[in-house]
Tab-separated table of N, CA and C in Angstrom:
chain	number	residue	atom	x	y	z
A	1	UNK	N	-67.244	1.543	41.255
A	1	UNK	CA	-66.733	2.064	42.505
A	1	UNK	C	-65.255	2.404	42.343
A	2	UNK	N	-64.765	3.794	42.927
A	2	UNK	CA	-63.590	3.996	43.065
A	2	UNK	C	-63.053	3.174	44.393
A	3	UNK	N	-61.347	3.007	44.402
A	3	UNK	CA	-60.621	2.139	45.849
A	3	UNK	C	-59.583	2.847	46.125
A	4	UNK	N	-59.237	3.100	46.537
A	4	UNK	CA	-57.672	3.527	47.352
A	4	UNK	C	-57.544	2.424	48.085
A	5	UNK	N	-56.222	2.344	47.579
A	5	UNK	CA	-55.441	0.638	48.819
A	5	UNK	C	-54.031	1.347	49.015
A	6	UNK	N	-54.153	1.805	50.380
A	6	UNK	CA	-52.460	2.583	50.665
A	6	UNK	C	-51.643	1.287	50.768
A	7	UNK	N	-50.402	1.586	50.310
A	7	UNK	CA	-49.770	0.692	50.495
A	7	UNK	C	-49.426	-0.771	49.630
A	8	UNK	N	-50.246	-0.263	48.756
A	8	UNK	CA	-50.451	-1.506	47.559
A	8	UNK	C	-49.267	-1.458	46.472
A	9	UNK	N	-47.974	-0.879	46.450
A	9	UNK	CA	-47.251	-1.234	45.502
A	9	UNK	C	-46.545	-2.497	45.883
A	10	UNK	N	-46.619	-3.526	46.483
A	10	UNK	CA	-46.344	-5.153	46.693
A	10	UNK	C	-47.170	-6.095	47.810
A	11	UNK	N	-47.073	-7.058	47.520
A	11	UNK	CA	-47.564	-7.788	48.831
A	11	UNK	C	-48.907	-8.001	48.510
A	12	UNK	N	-49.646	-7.661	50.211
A	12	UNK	CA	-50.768	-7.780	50.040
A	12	UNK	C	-51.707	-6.728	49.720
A	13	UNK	N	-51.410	-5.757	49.815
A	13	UNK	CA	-51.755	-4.871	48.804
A	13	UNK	C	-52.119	-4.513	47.324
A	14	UNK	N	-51.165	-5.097	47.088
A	14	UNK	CA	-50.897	-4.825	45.597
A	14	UNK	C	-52.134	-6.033	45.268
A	15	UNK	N	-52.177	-7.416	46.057
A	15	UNK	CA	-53.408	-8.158	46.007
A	15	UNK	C	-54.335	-7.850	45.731
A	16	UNK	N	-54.930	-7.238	46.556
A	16	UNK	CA	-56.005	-6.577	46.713
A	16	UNK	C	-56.377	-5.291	46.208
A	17	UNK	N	-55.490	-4.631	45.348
A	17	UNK	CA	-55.340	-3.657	44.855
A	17	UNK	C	-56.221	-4.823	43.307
A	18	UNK	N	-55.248	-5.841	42.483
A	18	UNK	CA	-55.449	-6.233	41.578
A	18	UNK	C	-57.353	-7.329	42.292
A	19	UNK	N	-57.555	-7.809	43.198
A	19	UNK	CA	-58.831	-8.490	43.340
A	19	UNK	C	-59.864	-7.694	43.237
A	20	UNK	N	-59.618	-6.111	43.650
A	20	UNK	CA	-60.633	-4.862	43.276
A	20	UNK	C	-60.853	-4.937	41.976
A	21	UNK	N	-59.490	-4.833	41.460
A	21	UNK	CA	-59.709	-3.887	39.709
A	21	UNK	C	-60.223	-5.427	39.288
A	22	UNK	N	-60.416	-6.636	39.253
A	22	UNK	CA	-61.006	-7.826	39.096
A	22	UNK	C	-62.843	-8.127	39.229
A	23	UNK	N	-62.974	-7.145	40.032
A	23	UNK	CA	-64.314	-7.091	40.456
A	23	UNK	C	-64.958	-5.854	40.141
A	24	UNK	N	-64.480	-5.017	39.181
A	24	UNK	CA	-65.107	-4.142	38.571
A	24	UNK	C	-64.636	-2.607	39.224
A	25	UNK	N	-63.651	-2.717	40.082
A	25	UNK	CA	-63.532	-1.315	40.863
A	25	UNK	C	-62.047	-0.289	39.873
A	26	UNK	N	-62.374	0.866	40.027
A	26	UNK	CA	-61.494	1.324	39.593
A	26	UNK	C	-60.445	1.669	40.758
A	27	UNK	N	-59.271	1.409	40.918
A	27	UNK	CA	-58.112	1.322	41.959
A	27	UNK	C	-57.225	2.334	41.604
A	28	UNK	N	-56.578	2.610	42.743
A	28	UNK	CA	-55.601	3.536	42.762
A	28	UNK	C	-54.774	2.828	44.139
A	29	UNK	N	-53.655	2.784	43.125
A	29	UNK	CA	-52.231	2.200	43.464
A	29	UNK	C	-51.308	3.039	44.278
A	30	UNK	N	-51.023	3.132	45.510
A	30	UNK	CA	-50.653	4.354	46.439
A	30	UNK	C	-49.129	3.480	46.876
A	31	UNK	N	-48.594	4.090	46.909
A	31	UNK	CA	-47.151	4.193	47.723
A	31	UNK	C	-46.073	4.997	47.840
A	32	UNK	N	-45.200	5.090	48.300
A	32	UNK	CA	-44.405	6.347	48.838
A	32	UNK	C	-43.881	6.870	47.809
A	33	UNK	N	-43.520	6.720	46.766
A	33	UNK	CA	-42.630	6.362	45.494
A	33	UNK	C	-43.481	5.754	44.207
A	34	UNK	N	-43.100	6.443	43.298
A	34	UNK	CA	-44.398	6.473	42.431
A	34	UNK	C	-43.840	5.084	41.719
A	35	UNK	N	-42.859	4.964	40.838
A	35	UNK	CA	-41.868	3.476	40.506
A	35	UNK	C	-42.609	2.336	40.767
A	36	UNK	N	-42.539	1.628	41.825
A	36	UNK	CA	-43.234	0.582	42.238
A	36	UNK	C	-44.448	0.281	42.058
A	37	UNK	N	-44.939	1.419	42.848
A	37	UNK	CA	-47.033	1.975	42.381
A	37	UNK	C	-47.047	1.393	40.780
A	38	UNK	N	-46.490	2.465	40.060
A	38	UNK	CA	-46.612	2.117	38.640
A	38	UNK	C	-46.586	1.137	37.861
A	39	UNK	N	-45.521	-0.090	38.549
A	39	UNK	CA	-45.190	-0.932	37.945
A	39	UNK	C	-46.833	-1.815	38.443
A	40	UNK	N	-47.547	-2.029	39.569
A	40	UNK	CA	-48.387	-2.970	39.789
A	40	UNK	C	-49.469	-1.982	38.921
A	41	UNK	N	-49.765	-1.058	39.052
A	41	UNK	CA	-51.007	-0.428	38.353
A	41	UNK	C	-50.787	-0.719	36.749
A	42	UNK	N	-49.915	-0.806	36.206
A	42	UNK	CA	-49.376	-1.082	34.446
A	42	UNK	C	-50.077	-2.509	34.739
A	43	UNK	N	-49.874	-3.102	35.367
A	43	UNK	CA	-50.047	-5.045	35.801
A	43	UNK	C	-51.301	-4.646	35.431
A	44	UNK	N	-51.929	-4.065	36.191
A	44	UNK	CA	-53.550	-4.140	36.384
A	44	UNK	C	-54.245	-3.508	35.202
A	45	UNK	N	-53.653	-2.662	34.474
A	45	UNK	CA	-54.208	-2.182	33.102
A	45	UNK	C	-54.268	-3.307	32.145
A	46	UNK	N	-52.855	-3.945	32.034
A	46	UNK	CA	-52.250	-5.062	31.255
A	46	UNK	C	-53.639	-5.993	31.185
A	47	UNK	N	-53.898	-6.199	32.108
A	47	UNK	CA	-55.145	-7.201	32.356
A	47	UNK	C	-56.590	-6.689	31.694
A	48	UNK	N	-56.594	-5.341	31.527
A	48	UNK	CA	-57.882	-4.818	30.888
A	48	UNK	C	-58.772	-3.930	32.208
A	49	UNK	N	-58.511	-3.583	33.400
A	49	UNK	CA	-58.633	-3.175	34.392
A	49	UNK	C	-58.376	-1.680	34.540
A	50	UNK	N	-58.837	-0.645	35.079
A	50	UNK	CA	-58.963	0.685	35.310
A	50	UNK	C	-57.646	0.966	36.653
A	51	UNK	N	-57.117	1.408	36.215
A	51	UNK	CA	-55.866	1.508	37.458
A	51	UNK	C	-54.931	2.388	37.306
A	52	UNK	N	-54.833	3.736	38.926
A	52	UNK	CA	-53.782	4.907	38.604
A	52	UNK	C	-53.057	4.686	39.613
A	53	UNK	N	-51.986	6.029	39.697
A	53	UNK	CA	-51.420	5.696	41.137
A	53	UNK	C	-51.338	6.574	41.433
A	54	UNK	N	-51.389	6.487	42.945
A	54	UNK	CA	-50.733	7.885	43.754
A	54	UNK	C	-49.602	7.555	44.554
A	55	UNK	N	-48.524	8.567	44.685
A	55	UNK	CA	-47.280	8.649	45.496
A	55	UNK	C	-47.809	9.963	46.836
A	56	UNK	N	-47.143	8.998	48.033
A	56	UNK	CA	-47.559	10.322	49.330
A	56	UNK	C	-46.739	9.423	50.392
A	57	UNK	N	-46.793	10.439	51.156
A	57	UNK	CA	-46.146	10.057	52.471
A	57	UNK	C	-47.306	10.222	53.481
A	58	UNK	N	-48.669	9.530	53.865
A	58	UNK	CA	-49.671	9.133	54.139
A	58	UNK	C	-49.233	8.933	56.223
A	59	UNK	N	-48.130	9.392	55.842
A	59	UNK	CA	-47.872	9.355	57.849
A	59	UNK	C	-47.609	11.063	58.422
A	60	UNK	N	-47.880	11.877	57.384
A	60	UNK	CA	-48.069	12.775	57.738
A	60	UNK	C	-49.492	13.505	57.383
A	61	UNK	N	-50.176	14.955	58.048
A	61	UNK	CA	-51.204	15.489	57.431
A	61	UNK	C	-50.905	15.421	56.270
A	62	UNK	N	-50.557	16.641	56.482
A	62	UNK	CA	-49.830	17.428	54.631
A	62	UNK	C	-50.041	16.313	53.437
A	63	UNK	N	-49.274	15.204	53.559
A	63	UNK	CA	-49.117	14.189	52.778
A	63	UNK	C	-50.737	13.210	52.895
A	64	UNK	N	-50.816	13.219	53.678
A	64	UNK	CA	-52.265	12.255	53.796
A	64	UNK	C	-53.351	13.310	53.167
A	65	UNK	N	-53.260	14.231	53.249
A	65	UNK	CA	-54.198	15.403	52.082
A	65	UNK	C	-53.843	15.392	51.176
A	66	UNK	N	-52.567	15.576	50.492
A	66	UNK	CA	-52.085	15.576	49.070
A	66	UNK	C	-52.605	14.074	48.497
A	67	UNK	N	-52.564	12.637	49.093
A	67	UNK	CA	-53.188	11.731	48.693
A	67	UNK	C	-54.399	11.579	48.422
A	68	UNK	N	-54.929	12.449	49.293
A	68	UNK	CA	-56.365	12.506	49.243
A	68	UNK	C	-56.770	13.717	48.279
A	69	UNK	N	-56.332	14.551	48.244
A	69	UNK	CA	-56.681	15.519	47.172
A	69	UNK	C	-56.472	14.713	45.868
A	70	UNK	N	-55.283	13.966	45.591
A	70	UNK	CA	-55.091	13.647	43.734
A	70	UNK	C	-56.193	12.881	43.935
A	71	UNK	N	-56.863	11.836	44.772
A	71	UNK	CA	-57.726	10.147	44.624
A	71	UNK	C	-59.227	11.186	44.422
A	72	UNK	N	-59.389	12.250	45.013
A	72	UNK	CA	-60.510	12.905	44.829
A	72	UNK	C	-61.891	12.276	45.404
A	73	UNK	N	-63.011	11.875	45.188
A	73	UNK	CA	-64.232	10.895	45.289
A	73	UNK	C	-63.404	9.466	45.481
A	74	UNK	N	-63.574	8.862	46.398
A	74	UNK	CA	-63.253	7.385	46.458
A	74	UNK	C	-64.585	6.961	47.425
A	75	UNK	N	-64.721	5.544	46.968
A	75	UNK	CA	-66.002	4.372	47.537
A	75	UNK	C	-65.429	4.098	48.830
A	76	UNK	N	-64.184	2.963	48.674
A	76	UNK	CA	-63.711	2.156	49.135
A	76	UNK	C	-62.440	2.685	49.732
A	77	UNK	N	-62.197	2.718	50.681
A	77	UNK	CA	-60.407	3.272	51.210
A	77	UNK	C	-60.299	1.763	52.124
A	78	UNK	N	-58.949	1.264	51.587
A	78	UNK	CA	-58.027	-0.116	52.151
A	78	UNK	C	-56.968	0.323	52.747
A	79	UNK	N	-57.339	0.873	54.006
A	79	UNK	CA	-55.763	1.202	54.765
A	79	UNK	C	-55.085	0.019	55.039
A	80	UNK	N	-53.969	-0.386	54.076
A	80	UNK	CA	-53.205	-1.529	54.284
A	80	UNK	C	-52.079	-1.199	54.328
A	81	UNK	N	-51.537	0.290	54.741
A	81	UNK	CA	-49.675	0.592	54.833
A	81	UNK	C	-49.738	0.347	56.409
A	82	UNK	N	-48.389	-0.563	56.440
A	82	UNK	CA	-48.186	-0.495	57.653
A	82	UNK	C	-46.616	-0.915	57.874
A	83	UNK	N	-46.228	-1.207	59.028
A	83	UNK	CA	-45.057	-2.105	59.034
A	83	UNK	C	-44.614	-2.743	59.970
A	84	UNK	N	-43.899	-3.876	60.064
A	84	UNK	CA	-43.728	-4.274	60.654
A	84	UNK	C	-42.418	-4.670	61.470
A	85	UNK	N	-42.219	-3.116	62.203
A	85	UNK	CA	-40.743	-2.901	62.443
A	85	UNK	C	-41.290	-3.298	63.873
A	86	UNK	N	-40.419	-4.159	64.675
A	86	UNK	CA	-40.462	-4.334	66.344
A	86	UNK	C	-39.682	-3.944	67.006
A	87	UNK	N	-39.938	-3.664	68.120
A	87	UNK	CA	-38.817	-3.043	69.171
A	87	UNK	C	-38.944	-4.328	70.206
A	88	UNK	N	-38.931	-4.002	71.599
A	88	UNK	CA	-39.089	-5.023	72.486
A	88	UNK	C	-39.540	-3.419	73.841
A	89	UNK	N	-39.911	-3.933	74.470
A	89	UNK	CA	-40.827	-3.706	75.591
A	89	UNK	C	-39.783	-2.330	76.229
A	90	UNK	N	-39.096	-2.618	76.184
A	90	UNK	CA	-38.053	-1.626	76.614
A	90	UNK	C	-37.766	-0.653	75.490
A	91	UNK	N	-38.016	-0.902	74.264
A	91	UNK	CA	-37.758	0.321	73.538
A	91	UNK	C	-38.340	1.253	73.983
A	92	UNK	N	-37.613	2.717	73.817
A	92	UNK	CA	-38.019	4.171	73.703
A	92	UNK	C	-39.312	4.384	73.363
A	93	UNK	N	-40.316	5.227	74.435
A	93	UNK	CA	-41.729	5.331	73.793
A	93	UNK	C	-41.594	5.855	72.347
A	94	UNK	N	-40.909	6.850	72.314
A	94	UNK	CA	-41.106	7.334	70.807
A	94	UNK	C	-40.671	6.524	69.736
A	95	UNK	N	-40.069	5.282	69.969
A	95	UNK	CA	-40.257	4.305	69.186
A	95	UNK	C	-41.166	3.861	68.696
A	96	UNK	N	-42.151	3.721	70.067
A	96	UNK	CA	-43.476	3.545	69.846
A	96	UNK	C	-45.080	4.152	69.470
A	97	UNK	N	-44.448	5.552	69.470
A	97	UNK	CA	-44.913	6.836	69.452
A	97	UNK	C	-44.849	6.275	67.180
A	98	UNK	N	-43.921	5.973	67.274
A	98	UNK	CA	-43.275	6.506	65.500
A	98	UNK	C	-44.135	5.420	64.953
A	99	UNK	N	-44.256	3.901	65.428
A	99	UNK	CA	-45.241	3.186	65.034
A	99	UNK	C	-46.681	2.979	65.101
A	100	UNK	N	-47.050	3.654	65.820
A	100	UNK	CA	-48.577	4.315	65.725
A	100	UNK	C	-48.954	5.055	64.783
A	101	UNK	N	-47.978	6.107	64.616
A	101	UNK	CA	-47.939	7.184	63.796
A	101	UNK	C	-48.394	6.187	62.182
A	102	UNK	N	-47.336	5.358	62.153
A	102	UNK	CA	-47.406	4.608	60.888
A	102	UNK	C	-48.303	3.751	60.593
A	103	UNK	N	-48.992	2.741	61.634
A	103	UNK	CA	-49.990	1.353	61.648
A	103	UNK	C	-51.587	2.485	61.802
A	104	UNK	N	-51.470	3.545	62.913
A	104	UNK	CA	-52.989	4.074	63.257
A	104	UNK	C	-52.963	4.888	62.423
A	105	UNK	N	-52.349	6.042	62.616
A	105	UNK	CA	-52.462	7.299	62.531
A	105	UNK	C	-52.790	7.928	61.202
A	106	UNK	N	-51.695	6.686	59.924
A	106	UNK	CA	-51.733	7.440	58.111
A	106	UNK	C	-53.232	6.953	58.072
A	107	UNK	N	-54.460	5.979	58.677
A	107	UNK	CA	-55.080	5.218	58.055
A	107	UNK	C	-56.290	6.088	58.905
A	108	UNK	N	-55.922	6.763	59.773
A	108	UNK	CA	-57.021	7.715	60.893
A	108	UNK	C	-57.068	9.125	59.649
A	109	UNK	N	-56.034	9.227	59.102
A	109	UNK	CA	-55.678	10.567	58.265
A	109	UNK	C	-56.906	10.475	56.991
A	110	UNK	N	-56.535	9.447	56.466
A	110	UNK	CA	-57.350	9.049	55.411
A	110	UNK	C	-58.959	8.717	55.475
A	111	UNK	N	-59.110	8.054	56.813
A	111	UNK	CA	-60.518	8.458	56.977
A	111	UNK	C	-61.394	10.104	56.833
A	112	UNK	N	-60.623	10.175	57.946
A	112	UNK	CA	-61.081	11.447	58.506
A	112	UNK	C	-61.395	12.558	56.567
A	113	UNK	N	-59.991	12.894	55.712
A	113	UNK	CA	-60.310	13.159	54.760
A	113	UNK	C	-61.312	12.644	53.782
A	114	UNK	N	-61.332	11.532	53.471
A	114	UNK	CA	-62.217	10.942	52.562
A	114	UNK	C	-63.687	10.408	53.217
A	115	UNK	N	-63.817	10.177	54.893
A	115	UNK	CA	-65.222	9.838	54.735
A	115	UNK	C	-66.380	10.513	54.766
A	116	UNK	N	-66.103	12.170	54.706
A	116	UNK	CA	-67.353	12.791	54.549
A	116	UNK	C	-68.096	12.498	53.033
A	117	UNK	N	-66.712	12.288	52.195
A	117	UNK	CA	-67.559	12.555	51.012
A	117	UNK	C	-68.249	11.222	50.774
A	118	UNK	N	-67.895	10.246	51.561
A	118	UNK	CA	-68.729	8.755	51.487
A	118	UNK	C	-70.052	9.083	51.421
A	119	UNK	N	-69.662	9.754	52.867
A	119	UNK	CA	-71.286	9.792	53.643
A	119	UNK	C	-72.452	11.004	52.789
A	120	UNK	N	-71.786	12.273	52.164
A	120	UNK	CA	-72.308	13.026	51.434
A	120	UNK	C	-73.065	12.282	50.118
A	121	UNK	N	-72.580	11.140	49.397
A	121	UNK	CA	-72.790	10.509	48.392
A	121	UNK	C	-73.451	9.189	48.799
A	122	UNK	N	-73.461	9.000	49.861
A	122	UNK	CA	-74.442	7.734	50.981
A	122	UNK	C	-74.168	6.681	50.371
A	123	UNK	N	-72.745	6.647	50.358
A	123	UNK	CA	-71.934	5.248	49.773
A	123	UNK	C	-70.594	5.311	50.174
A	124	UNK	N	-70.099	4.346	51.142
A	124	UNK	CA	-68.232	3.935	51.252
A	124	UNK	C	-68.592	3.014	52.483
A	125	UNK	N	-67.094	2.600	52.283
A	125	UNK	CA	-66.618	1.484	52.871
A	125	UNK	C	-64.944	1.647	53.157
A	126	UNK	N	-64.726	1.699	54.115
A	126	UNK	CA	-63.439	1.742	54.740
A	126	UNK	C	-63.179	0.450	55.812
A	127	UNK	N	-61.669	0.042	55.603
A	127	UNK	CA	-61.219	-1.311	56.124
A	127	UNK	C	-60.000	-0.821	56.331
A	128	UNK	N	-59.445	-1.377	57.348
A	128	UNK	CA	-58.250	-1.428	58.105
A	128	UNK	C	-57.349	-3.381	57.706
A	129	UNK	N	-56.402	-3.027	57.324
A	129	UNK	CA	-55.856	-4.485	57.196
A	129	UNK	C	-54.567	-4.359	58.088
A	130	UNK	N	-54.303	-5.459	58.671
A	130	UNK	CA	-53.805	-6.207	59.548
A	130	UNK	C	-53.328	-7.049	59.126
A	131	UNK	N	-51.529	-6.944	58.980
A	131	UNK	CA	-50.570	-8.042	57.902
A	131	UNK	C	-49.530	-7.886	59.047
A	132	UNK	N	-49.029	-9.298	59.611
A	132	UNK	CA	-47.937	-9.636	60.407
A	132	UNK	C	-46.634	-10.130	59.226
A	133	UNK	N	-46.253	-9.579	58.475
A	133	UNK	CA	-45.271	-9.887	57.556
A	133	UNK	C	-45.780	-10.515	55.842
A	134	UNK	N	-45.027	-9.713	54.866
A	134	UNK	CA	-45.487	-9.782	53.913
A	134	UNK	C	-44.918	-9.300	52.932
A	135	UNK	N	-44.497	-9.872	51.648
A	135	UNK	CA	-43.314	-9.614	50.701
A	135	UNK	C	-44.228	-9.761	49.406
């Protein structure tokens, strides 16, 4: 099985990026900046494990297609980019507008691109992760 785990160049990502390539999946290491990506996907080769990366900016279309165009066929998509910037109740909607964009919206992008071809190939699995702080 192919994986996409957005967001996996640290943390819990990068976890679960390496518990995939552990269990037989071939992974792809996504983050904004290819550097970081690289350094956990090298980890995961190091180990004897199948592992690339992709760099995107996954909070926009444009960019959430360009991710999805290099990953090509994927099984498994782990929308795990998120962040965890807070405002307070009174912040500016478009404060709140900008964090949707980032927690819903890159991980709505990535469906929408990659799950026809799930369903065309009558195989995937898509998960949403939910991390309240994480280094």
């Amino acid at each position: 099985k192919r994986a996409l785990i957005t967001g996996s160049y640290r943390g819990t990502g990068a976890g679960l990026a390496r518990v995939l390539a552990r269990e037989g999946a071939t992974v792809w290491v996504h983050g904004f900046e290819i550097e970081p990506a690289e350094e956990v996907s090298r980890s995961i080769r190091e180990e004897g494990h199948d592992a690339h990366v992709v760099a995107g900016d996954i909070r926009t279309d444009e960019g959430a297609l360009d991710v999805a165009s290099t990953v090509g066929e994927i099984d498994i998509l782990v929308n795990n980019y998120g962040v965890a910037e807070g405002g307070s109740w009174e912040s500016p909607t478009e404060d709140w507008i900008d964090i949707y964009q980032k927690n819903v919206l890159s991980g709505v992008r990535l469906v929408q691109a990659l799950s026809p071809g799930m369903r065309s190939r009558g195989w995937g699995r898509t998960r949403f992760v939910v991390v309240l702080g994480s280094s």
